[in-house]
XYZ file of C-alpha atoms in Angstrom:
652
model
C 50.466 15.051 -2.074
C 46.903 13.557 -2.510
C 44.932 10.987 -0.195
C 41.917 9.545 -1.576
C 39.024 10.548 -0.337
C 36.587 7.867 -2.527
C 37.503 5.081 -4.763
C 36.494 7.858 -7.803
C 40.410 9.133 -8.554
C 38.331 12.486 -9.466
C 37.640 13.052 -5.317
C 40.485 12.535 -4.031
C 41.601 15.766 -1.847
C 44.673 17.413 -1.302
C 46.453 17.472 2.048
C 47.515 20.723 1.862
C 44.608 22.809 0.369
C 41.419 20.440 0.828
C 40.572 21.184 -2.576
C 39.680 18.667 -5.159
C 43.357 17.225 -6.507
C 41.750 16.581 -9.884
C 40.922 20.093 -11.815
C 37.652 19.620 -13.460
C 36.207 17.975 -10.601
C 37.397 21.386 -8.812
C 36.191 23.577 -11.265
C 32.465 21.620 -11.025
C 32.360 21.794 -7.499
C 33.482 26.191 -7.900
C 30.623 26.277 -10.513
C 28.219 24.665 -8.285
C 29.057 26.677 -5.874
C 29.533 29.889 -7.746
C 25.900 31.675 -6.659
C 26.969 30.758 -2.606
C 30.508 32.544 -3.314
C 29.007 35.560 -4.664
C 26.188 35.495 -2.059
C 29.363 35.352 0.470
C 31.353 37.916 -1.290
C 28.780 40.649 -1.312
C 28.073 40.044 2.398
C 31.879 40.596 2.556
C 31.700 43.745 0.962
C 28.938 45.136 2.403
C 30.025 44.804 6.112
C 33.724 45.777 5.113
C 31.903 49.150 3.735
C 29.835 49.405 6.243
C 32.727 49.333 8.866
C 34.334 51.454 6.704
C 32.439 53.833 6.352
C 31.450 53.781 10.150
C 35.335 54.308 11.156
C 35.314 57.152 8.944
C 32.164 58.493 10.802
C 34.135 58.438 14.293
C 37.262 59.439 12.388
C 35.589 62.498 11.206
C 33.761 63.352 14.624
C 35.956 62.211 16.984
C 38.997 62.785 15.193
C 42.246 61.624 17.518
C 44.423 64.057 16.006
C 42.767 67.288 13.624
C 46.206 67.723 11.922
C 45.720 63.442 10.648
C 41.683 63.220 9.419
C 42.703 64.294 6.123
C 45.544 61.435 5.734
C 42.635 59.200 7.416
C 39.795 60.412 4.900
C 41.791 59.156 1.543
C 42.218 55.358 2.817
C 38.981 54.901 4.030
C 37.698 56.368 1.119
C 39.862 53.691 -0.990
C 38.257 50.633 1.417
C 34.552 51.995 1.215
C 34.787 52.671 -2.839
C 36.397 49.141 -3.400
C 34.080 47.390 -1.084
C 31.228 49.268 -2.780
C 32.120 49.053 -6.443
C 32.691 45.163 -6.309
C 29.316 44.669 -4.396
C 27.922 45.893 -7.310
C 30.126 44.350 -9.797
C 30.562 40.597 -8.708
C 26.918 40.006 -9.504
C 27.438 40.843 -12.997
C 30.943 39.008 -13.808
C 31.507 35.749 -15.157
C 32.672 33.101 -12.584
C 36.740 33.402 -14.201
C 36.595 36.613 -13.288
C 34.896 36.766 -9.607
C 38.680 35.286 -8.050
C 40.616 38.268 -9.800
C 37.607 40.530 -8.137
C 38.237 39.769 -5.036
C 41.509 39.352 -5.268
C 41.790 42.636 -5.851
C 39.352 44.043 -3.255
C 41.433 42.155 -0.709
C 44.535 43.850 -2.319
C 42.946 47.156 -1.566
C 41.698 46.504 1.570
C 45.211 45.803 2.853
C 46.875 48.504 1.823
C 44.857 50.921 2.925
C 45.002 49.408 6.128
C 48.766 49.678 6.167
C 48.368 52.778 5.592
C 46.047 53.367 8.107
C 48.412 51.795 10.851
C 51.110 54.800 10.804
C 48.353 57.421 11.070
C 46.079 55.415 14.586
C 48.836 53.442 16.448
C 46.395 53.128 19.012
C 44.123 50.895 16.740
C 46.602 49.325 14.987
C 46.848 45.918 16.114
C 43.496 45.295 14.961
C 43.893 45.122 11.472
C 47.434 43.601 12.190
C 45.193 40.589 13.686
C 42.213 40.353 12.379
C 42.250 41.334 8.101
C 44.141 38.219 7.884
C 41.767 36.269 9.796
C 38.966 37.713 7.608
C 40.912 37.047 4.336
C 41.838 33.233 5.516
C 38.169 32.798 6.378
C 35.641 35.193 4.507
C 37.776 35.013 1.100
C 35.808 32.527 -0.967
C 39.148 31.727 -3.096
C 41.270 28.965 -4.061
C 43.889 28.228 -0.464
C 46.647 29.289 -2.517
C 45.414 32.281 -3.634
C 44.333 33.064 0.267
C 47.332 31.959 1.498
C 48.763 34.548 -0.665
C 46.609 37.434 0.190
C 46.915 36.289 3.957
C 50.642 36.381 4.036
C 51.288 39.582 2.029
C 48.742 41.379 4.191
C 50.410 39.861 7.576
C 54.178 40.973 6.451
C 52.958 44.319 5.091
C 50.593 45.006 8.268
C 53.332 44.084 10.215
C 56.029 45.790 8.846
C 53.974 48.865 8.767
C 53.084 48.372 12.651
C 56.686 47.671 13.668
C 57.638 51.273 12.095
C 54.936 52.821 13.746
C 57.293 52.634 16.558
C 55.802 50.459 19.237
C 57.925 48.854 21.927
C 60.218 46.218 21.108
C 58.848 43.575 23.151
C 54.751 44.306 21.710
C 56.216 44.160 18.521
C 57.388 40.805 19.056
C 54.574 39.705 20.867
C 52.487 40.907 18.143
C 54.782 39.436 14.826
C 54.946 35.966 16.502
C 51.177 36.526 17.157
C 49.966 37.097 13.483
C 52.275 34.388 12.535
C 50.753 31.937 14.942
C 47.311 33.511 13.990
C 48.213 32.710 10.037
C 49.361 28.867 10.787
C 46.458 28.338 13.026
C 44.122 29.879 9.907
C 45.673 28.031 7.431
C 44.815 24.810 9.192
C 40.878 25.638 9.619
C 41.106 27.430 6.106
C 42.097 23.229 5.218
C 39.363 21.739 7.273
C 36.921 23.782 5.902
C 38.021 23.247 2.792
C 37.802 19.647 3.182
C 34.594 19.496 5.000
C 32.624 21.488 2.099
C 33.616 18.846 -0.522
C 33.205 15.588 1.957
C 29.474 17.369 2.102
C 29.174 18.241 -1.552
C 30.688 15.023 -2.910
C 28.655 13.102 -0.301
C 25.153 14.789 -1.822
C 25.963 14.734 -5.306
C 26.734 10.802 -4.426
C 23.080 10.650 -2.646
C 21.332 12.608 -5.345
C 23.013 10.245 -7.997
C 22.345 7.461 -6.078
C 18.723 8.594 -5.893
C 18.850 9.228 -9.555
C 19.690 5.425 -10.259
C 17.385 4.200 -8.098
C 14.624 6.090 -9.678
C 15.883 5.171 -13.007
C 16.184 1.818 -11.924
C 12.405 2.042 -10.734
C 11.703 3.085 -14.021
C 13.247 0.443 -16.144
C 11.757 -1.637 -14.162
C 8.265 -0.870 -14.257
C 9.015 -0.694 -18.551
C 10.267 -4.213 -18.354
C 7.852 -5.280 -16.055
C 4.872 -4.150 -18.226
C 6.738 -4.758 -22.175
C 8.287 -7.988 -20.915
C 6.477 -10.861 -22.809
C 6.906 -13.229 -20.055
C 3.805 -13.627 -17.830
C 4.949 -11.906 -14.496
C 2.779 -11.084 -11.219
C 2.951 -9.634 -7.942
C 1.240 -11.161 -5.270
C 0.753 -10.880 -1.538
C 2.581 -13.656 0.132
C 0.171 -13.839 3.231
C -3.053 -14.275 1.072
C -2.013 -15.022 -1.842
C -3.724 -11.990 -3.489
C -2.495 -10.513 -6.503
C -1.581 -7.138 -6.743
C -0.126 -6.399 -10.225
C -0.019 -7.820 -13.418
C 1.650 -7.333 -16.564
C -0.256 -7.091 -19.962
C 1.379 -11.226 -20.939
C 0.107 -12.156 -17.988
C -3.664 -10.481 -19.217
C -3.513 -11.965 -22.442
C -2.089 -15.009 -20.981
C -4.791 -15.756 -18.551
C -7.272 -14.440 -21.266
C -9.060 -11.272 -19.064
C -9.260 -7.751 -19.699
C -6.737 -5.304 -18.831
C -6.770 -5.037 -14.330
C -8.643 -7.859 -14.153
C -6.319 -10.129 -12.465
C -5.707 -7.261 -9.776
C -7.096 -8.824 -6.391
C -7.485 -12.450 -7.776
C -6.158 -15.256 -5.681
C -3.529 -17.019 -7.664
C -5.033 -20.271 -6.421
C -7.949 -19.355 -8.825
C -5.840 -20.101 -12.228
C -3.261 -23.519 -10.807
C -5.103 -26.444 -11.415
C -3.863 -28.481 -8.603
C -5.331 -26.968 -5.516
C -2.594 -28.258 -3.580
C 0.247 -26.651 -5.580
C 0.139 -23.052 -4.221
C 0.456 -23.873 -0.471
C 3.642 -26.319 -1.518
C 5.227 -23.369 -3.630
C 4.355 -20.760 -0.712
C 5.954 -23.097 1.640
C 9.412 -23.502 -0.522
C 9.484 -19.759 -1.044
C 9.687 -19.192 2.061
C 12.071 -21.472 2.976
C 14.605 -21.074 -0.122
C 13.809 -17.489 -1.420
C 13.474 -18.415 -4.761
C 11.641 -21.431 -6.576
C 12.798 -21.913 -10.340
C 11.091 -23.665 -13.262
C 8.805 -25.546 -11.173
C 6.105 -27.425 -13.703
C 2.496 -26.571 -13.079
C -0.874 -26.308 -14.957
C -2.441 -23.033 -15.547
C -6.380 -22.928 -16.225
C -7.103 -20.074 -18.622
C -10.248 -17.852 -18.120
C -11.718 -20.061 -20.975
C -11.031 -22.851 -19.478
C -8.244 -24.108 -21.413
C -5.148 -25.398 -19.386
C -1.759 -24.789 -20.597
C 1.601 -26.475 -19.104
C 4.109 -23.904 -17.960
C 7.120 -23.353 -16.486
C 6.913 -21.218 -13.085
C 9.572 -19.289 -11.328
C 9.527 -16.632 -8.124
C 11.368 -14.749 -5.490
C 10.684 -12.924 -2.455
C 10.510 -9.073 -2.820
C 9.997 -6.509 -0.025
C 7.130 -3.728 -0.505
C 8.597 -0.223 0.441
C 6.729 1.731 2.599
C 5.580 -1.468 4.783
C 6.421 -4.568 6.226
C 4.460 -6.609 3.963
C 6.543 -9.389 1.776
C 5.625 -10.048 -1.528
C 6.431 -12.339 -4.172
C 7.116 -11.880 -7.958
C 6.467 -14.863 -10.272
C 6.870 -15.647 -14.061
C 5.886 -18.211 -15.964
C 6.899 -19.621 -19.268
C 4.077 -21.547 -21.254
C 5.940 -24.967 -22.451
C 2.497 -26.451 -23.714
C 4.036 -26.498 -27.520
C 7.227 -27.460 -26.619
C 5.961 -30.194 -24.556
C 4.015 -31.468 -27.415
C 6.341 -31.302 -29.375
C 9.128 -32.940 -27.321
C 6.028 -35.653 -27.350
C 5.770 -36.029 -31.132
C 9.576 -36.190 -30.899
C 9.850 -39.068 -28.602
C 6.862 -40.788 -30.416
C 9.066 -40.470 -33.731
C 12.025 -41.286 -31.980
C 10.422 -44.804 -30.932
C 8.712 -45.150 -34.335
C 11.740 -44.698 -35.920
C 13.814 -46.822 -33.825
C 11.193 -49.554 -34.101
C 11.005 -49.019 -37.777
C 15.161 -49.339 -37.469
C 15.078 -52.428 -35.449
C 11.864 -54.588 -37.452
C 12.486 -52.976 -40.937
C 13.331 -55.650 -43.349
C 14.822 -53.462 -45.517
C 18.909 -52.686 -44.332
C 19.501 -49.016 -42.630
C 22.582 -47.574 -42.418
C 24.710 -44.490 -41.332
C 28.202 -43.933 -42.304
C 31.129 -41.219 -42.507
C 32.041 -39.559 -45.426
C 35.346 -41.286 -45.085
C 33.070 -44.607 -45.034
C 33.309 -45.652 -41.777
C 30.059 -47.594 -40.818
C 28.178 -45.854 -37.666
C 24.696 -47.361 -37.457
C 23.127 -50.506 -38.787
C 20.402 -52.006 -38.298
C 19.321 -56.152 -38.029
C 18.388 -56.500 -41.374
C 21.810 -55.069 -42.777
C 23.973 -56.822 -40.025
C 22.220 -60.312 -40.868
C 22.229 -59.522 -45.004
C 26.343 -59.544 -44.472
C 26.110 -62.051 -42.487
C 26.750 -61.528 -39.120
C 25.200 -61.766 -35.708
C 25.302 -58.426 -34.215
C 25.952 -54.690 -35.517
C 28.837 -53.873 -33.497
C 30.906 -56.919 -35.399
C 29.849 -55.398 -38.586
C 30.887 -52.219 -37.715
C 34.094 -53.017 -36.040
C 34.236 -55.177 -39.169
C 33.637 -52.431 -42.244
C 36.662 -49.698 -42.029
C 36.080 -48.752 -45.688
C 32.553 -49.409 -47.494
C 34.798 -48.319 -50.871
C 37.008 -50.956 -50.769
C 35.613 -53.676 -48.742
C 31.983 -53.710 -50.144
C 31.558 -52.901 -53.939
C 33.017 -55.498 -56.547
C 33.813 -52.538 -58.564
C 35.041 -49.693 -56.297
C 34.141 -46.922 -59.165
C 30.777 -47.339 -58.281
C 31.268 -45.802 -54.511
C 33.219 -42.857 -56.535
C 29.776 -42.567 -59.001
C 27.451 -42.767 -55.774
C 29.909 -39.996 -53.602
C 29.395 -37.774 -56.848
C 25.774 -38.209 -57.206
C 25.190 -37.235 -53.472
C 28.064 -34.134 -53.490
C 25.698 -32.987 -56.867
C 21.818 -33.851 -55.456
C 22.407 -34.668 -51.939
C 21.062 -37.907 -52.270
C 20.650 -40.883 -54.425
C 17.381 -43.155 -55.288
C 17.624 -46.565 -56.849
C 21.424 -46.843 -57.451
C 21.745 -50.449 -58.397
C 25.231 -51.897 -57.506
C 26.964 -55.658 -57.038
C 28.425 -55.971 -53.511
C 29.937 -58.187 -51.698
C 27.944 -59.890 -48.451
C 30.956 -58.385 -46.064
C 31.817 -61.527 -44.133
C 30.976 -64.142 -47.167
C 31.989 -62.685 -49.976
C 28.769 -63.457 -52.133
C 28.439 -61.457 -54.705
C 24.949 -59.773 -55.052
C 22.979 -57.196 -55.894
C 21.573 -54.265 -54.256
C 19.422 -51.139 -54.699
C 20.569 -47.611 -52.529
C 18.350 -45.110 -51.697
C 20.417 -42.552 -49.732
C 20.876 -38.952 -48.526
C 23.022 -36.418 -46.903
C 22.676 -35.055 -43.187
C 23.996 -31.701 -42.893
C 25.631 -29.542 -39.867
C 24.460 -25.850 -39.217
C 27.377 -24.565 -41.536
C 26.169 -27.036 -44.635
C 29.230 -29.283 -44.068
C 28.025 -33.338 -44.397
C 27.444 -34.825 -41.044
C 26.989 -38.246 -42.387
C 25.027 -40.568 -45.045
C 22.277 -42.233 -44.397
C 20.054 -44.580 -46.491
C 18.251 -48.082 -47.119
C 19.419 -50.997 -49.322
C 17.587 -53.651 -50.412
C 19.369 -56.994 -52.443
C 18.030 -56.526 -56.214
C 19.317 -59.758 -57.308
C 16.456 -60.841 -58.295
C 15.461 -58.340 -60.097
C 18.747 -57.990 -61.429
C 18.243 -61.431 -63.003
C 14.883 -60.134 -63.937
C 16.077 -57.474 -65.775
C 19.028 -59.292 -67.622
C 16.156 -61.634 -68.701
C 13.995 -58.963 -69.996
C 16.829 -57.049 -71.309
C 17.637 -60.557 -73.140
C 13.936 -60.851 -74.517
C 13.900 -57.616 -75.755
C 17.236 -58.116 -77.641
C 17.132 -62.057 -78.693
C 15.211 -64.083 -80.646
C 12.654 -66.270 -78.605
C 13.007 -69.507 -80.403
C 16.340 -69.424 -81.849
C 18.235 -67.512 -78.682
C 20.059 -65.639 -81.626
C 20.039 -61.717 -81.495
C 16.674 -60.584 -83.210
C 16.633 -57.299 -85.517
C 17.345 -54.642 -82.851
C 20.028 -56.124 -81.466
C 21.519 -56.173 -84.769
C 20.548 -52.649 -85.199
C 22.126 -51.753 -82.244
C 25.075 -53.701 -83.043
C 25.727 -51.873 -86.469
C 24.676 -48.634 -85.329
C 27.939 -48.915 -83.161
C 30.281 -50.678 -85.514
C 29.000 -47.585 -88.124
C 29.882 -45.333 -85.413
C 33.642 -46.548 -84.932
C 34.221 -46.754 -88.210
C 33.221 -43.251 -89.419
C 35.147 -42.105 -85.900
C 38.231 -44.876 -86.261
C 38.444 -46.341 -89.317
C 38.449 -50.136 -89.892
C 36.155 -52.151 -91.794
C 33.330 -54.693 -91.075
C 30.838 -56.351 -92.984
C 27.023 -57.508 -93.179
C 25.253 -60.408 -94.206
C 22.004 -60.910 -95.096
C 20.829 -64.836 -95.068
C 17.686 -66.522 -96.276
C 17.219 -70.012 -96.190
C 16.220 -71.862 -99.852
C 12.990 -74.200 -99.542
C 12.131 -72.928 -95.841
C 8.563 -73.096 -96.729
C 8.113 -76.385 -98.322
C 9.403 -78.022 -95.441
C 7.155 -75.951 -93.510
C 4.271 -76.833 -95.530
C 5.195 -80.218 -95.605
C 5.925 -81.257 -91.815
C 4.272 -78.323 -90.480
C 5.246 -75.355 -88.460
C 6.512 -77.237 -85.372
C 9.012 -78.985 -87.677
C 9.548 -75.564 -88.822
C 10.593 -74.032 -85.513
C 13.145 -77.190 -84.912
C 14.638 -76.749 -88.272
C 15.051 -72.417 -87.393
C 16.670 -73.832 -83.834
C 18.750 -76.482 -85.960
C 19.756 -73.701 -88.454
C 20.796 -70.829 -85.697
C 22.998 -73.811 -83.881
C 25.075 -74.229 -87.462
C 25.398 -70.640 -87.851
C 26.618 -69.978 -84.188
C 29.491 -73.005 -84.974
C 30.447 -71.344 -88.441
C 31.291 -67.840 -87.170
C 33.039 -66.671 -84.509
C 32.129 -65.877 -81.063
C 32.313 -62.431 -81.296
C 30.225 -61.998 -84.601
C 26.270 -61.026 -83.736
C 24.027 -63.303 -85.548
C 20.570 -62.182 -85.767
C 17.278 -63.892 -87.030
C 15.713 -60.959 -88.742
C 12.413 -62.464 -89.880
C 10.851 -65.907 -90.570
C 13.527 -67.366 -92.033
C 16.399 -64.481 -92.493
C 19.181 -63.885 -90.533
C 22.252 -61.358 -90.517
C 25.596 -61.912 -89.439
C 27.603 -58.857 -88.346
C 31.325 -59.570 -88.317
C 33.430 -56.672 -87.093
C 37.288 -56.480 -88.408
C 36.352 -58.745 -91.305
C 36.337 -56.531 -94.528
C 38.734 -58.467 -97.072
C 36.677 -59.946 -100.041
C 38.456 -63.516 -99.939
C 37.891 -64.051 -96.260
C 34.662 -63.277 -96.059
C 34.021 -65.870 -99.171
C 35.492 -68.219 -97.264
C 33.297 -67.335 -94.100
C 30.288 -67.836 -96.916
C 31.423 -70.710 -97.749
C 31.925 -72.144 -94.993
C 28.035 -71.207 -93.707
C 26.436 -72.615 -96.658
C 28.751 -76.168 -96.536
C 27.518 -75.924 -92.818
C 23.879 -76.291 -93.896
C 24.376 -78.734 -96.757
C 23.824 -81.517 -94.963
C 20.359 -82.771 -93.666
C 18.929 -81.904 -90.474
C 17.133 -84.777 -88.295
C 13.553 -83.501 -87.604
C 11.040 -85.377 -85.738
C 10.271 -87.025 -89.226
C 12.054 -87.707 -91.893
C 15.406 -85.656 -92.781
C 15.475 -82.386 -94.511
C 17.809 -80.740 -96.465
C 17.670 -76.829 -97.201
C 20.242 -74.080 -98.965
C 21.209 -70.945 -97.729
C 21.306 -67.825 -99.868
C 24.222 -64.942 -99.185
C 24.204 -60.926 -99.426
C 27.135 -59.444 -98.126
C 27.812 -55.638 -97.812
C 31.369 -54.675 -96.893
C 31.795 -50.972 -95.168
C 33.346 -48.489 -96.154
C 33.692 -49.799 -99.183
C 30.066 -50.091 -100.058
C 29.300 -47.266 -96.893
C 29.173 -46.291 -93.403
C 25.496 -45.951 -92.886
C 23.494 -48.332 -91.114
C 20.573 -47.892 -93.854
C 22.933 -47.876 -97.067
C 24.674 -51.343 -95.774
C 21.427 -53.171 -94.653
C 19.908 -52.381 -98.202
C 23.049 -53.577 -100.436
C 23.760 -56.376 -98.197
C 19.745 -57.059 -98.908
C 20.559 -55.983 -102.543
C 23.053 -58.675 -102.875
C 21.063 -61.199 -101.328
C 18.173 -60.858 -104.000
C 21.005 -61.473 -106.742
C 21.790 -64.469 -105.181
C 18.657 -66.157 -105.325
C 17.911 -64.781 -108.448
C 21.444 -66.388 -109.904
C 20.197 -69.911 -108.702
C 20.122 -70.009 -104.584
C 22.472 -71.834 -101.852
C 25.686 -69.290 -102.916
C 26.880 -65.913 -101.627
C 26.983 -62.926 -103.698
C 28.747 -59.051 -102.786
C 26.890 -56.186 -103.284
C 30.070 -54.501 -105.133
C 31.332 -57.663 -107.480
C 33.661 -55.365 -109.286
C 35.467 -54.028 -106.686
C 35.802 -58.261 -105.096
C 37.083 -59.322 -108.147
C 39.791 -56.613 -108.688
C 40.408 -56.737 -104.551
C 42.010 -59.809 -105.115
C 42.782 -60.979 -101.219
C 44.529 -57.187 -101.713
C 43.916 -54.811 -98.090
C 45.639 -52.032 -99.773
C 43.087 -51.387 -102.788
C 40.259 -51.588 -100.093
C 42.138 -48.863 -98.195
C 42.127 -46.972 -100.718
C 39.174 -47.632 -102.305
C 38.070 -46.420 -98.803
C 39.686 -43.188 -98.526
């Protein structure tokens, strides 16, 4: 059974033995102690030869019976030789082999002193008592193994001193004696036992506990000088520094043991500061992250961040105090620019008159500023936000334009000009606006939330439509001008060659244009153009593009009309249109109107190829006498016939 001698399971002791219960911590302490055991074995040895060899002496000279020296010589001999021979060998031996040494040596000893017994009864209660009281305490072996030696010496000494015929009563006295004696051995065998490791565990705990501490001290003074944190030791009485680490040096800006016997009052900027911190010290122990200025050896002064405790100085009485500092003079300028954006921004937010906003990916409106609550048209943000659960669906007329904008910012991360018509959220109105937005980001790339300005583009929306208009229309007659017509057929040419289906083109001049512009002059001129693109919008249909192509030309593009007798009739009906006079601001007027008309596929499905037959046709017409229509492919009219199915094929 084991009691613990330390919290460590590997010192706990044994009851029995006082050995180590755990075997390697046994073995360590044997090793240890290995040089001591063989130092204490050899002393063993040497006095057990020496005594040996001096009962032998008086054995030999004062022999107590001549007819017994010789049976006395042989185990004396045996002692002296074994005593001698492991002197000399112990010291060579490794330690596994020492126990077995002895072990042996004590085996020897013993029975030559039982042998010894039968021959001097008058000296044999010695050994009886006393080799086991050498073996329990001179034997530096494991308990068990002494124990064993002890016991088997004790029954064989007393065995052999019971047969050496004593009386019956000694021999008791002397039995229960050596078996008191081994008990009594045993026990003090235990205690010693114990006692050596207490003192061996309780040094190797010191000199490991010394070892810390000096490594301790060691890692200490490293981190003390490759810390880069500004750290010094001062005297707490004066105020006097006494060490410095190489940040604190280059913080202060001197050479290396230069700060070393400097007052620390020489390098805080308010005077009063360093009697106020050596007064909380004191009092608390420990200051932390208390602001103060620090004046640099150039002068500079640099906001930091001081903290310090109380240390004691070994060797004396005096207390000192350790202090760090942090230099915050970037961070504090920078928490400055911060604020100063913060308040530029939210100023910026509140007076822009632009609208800011902040929403969720899901659209949910967060943030919004005046001008965005007031351009929906209410009084405060949080009803517009409350108000808004969906921009989507609740603010575009055309919800795919949220879809184009959420795809433009998943692909660039932000948007710039995207022009869109909204609704104003609590009106209704229709209007509308120009986005420029972007994406805010977490630390893992995942969108935090949009942000982004919108101003209302109506105007220029307006503005556009109206330029857009200009570029596309005629300026005095509103009707299409040549690139809208261009446009117009480049697309129908395009459907066509992709679709099928016919269309056709006609090419119109007026007849006498100039003599009435000649005549009444060129403001009369302009009103008869205006008078002329009015008939021509009420002959066609609305979805036909008319187009003034020049002074007095114009083109009619008529998509889904391809059949020869319709479009005469269409002719037809233009030129009966512009029979009759027009009222001027003089006298009436009366002009013609001359007719080309191309007809794709059957005369092609290029825009080039159909503008110059349907222009072809056109010069035939004025050539064969003006005011009539002619087709730029007269033999295929006449045998068309009104018929869609030769076109078709004609086609194909």
């Amino acid at each position: 059974m084991s009691v613990p001698f330390e919290e460590d399971a590997g010192l706990k002791l044994s009851r029995y033995s006082g050995e180590f219960s755990n075997r390697e911590t046994e073995q360590r302490f044997r090793a240890e102690q290995h040089p001591e055991i063989v130092r204490q074995a050899q002393i063993l040895f040497a006095v057990a030869a020496g005594f040996s060899v001096l009962l032998l002496t008086l054995n030999l000279l004062l022999p107590p019976d001549p007819e017994t020296v010789l049976d006395v010589i042989a185990p004396r001999s045996a002692a002296i030789l074994a005593s001698l021979a492991s002197f000399f060998a112990i010291g060579q031996l490794e330690q596994r082999y020492v126990g077995p040494l002895i072990l042996t040596w004590a085996v020897v000893i013993a029975v030559s002193s039982t042998l010894l017994i039968g021959i001097q009864t008058h000296l044999s209660i010695v050994p009886v008592l006393a080799l086991p009281a050498i073996y329990y305490l001179a034997l530096p072996t494991h308990l068990r193994t002494t124990i064993v030696v002890g016991v088997a010496s004790t029954i064989l000494l007393d065995v052999a001193y019971v047969a050496s015929g004593p009386s019956q009563d000694l021999a008791m006295r002397v039995v229960a004696a050596s078996v008191l004696l081994n008990i009594l051995l045993i026990a003090m065998r235990n205690m010693s036992n114990r006692r050596l490791r207490i003192v061996w565990a309780q040094s190797h705990a010191y000199r490991r506990a010394l070892s810390q501490l000096a490594e301790s001290r060691h890692m200490m003074e490293r981190i003390f000088k490759a810390v880069p944190i500004p750290l010094v030791i001062t005297s707490r009485a004066s105020g006097t520094i006494t060490r410095a680490n190489e940040a604190a040096e280059q913080f202060v800006g001197v050479a290396e043991g230069q700060l070393t016997g400097r007052m620390t009052g020489d390098f805080i900027q308010d005077p009063t500061l360093r009697d106020k911190m050596a007064r909380e010290i004191v009092k608390t122990g420990l200051i932390r992250g208390a602001p103060m200025e620090i004046v640099r050896a150039d002068g500079e002064v640099r906001s930091v961040m001081a903290s310090a405790a109380l240390m004691e100085d070994d060797g004396n009485d005096d207390i000192t105090v350790i202090t760090g500092v942090i230099d915050v003079t970037d961070q504090i300028e920078q928490q400055r620019q911060i604020r100063a954006a913060e308040r530029e921004y939210r100023e910026l937010f509140e007076n822009a008159v632009v609208g800011i906003y902040r929403s969720r990916p899901d659209g949910k409106m967060l943030r919004a500023n005046p001008a965005l609550v007031r351009f929906n048209g209410y009084d405060t943000e949080a009803e517009l936000i409350s108000a808004v659960n969906d921009i989507s669906d609740e603010w575009y007329v055309d919800p795919g334009r949220r879809n184009e904008w959420l795809r433009l910012m998943r692909e660039n991360g932000r948007v710039t000009d995207f022009v869109s018509e909204v609704f104003r959220h609590k009106t209704r109105e229709r209007v509308w606006i120009s986005e420029n937005s972007w994406t805010e980001y977490d630390a893992d790339g995942k969108p935090l939330f949009f942000e982004g300005t919108l101003v209302e583009a109506t105007d220029r929306k307006r503005l556009e439509e109206k330029i857009e208009h200009m570029a596309l229309h005629d300026q005095l007659t509103s009707l299409g001008n040549r690139r809208l017509l261009e446009e117009r057929l480049r697309q129908a040419c395009a459907r066509a060659q992709r679709y099928g289906g016919y269309f056709s083109l006609m090419y119109l001049d007026l007849d006498r244009f100039k003599a009435v512009n000649d005549a009444f002059g060129h403001a009369s001129g302009d009103q008869l153009l205006q008078k002329v693109a009015e008939r021509l919008k009420a002959a066609c249909r609305a979805e036909d593009t008319i187009a003034r192509t020049g002074g007095d030309e114009f083109a009619i593009l008529s998509v889904g009309i391809g059949y020869p007798a319709r479009l005469s009739l269409v002719a037809e009906r233009i030129i009966a249109s512009l029979s009759d006079p027009f009222e001027l601001d003089g006298p009436p007027v009366a002009v013609g109107i001359s007719i080309g008309i191309a007809i794709a596929p059957i005369d092609g499905v290029e825009p080039k190829d159909l503008m110059a037959k349907a222009d072809e046709a056109l010069y035939r017409a004025k050539e064969d006498g003006r005011n009539q229509y002619r087709f730029f492919n007269e033999s295929i009219v006449a045998r068309a016939q009104n018929a869609p199915l030769l076109l078709e094929k004609n086609r194909a």
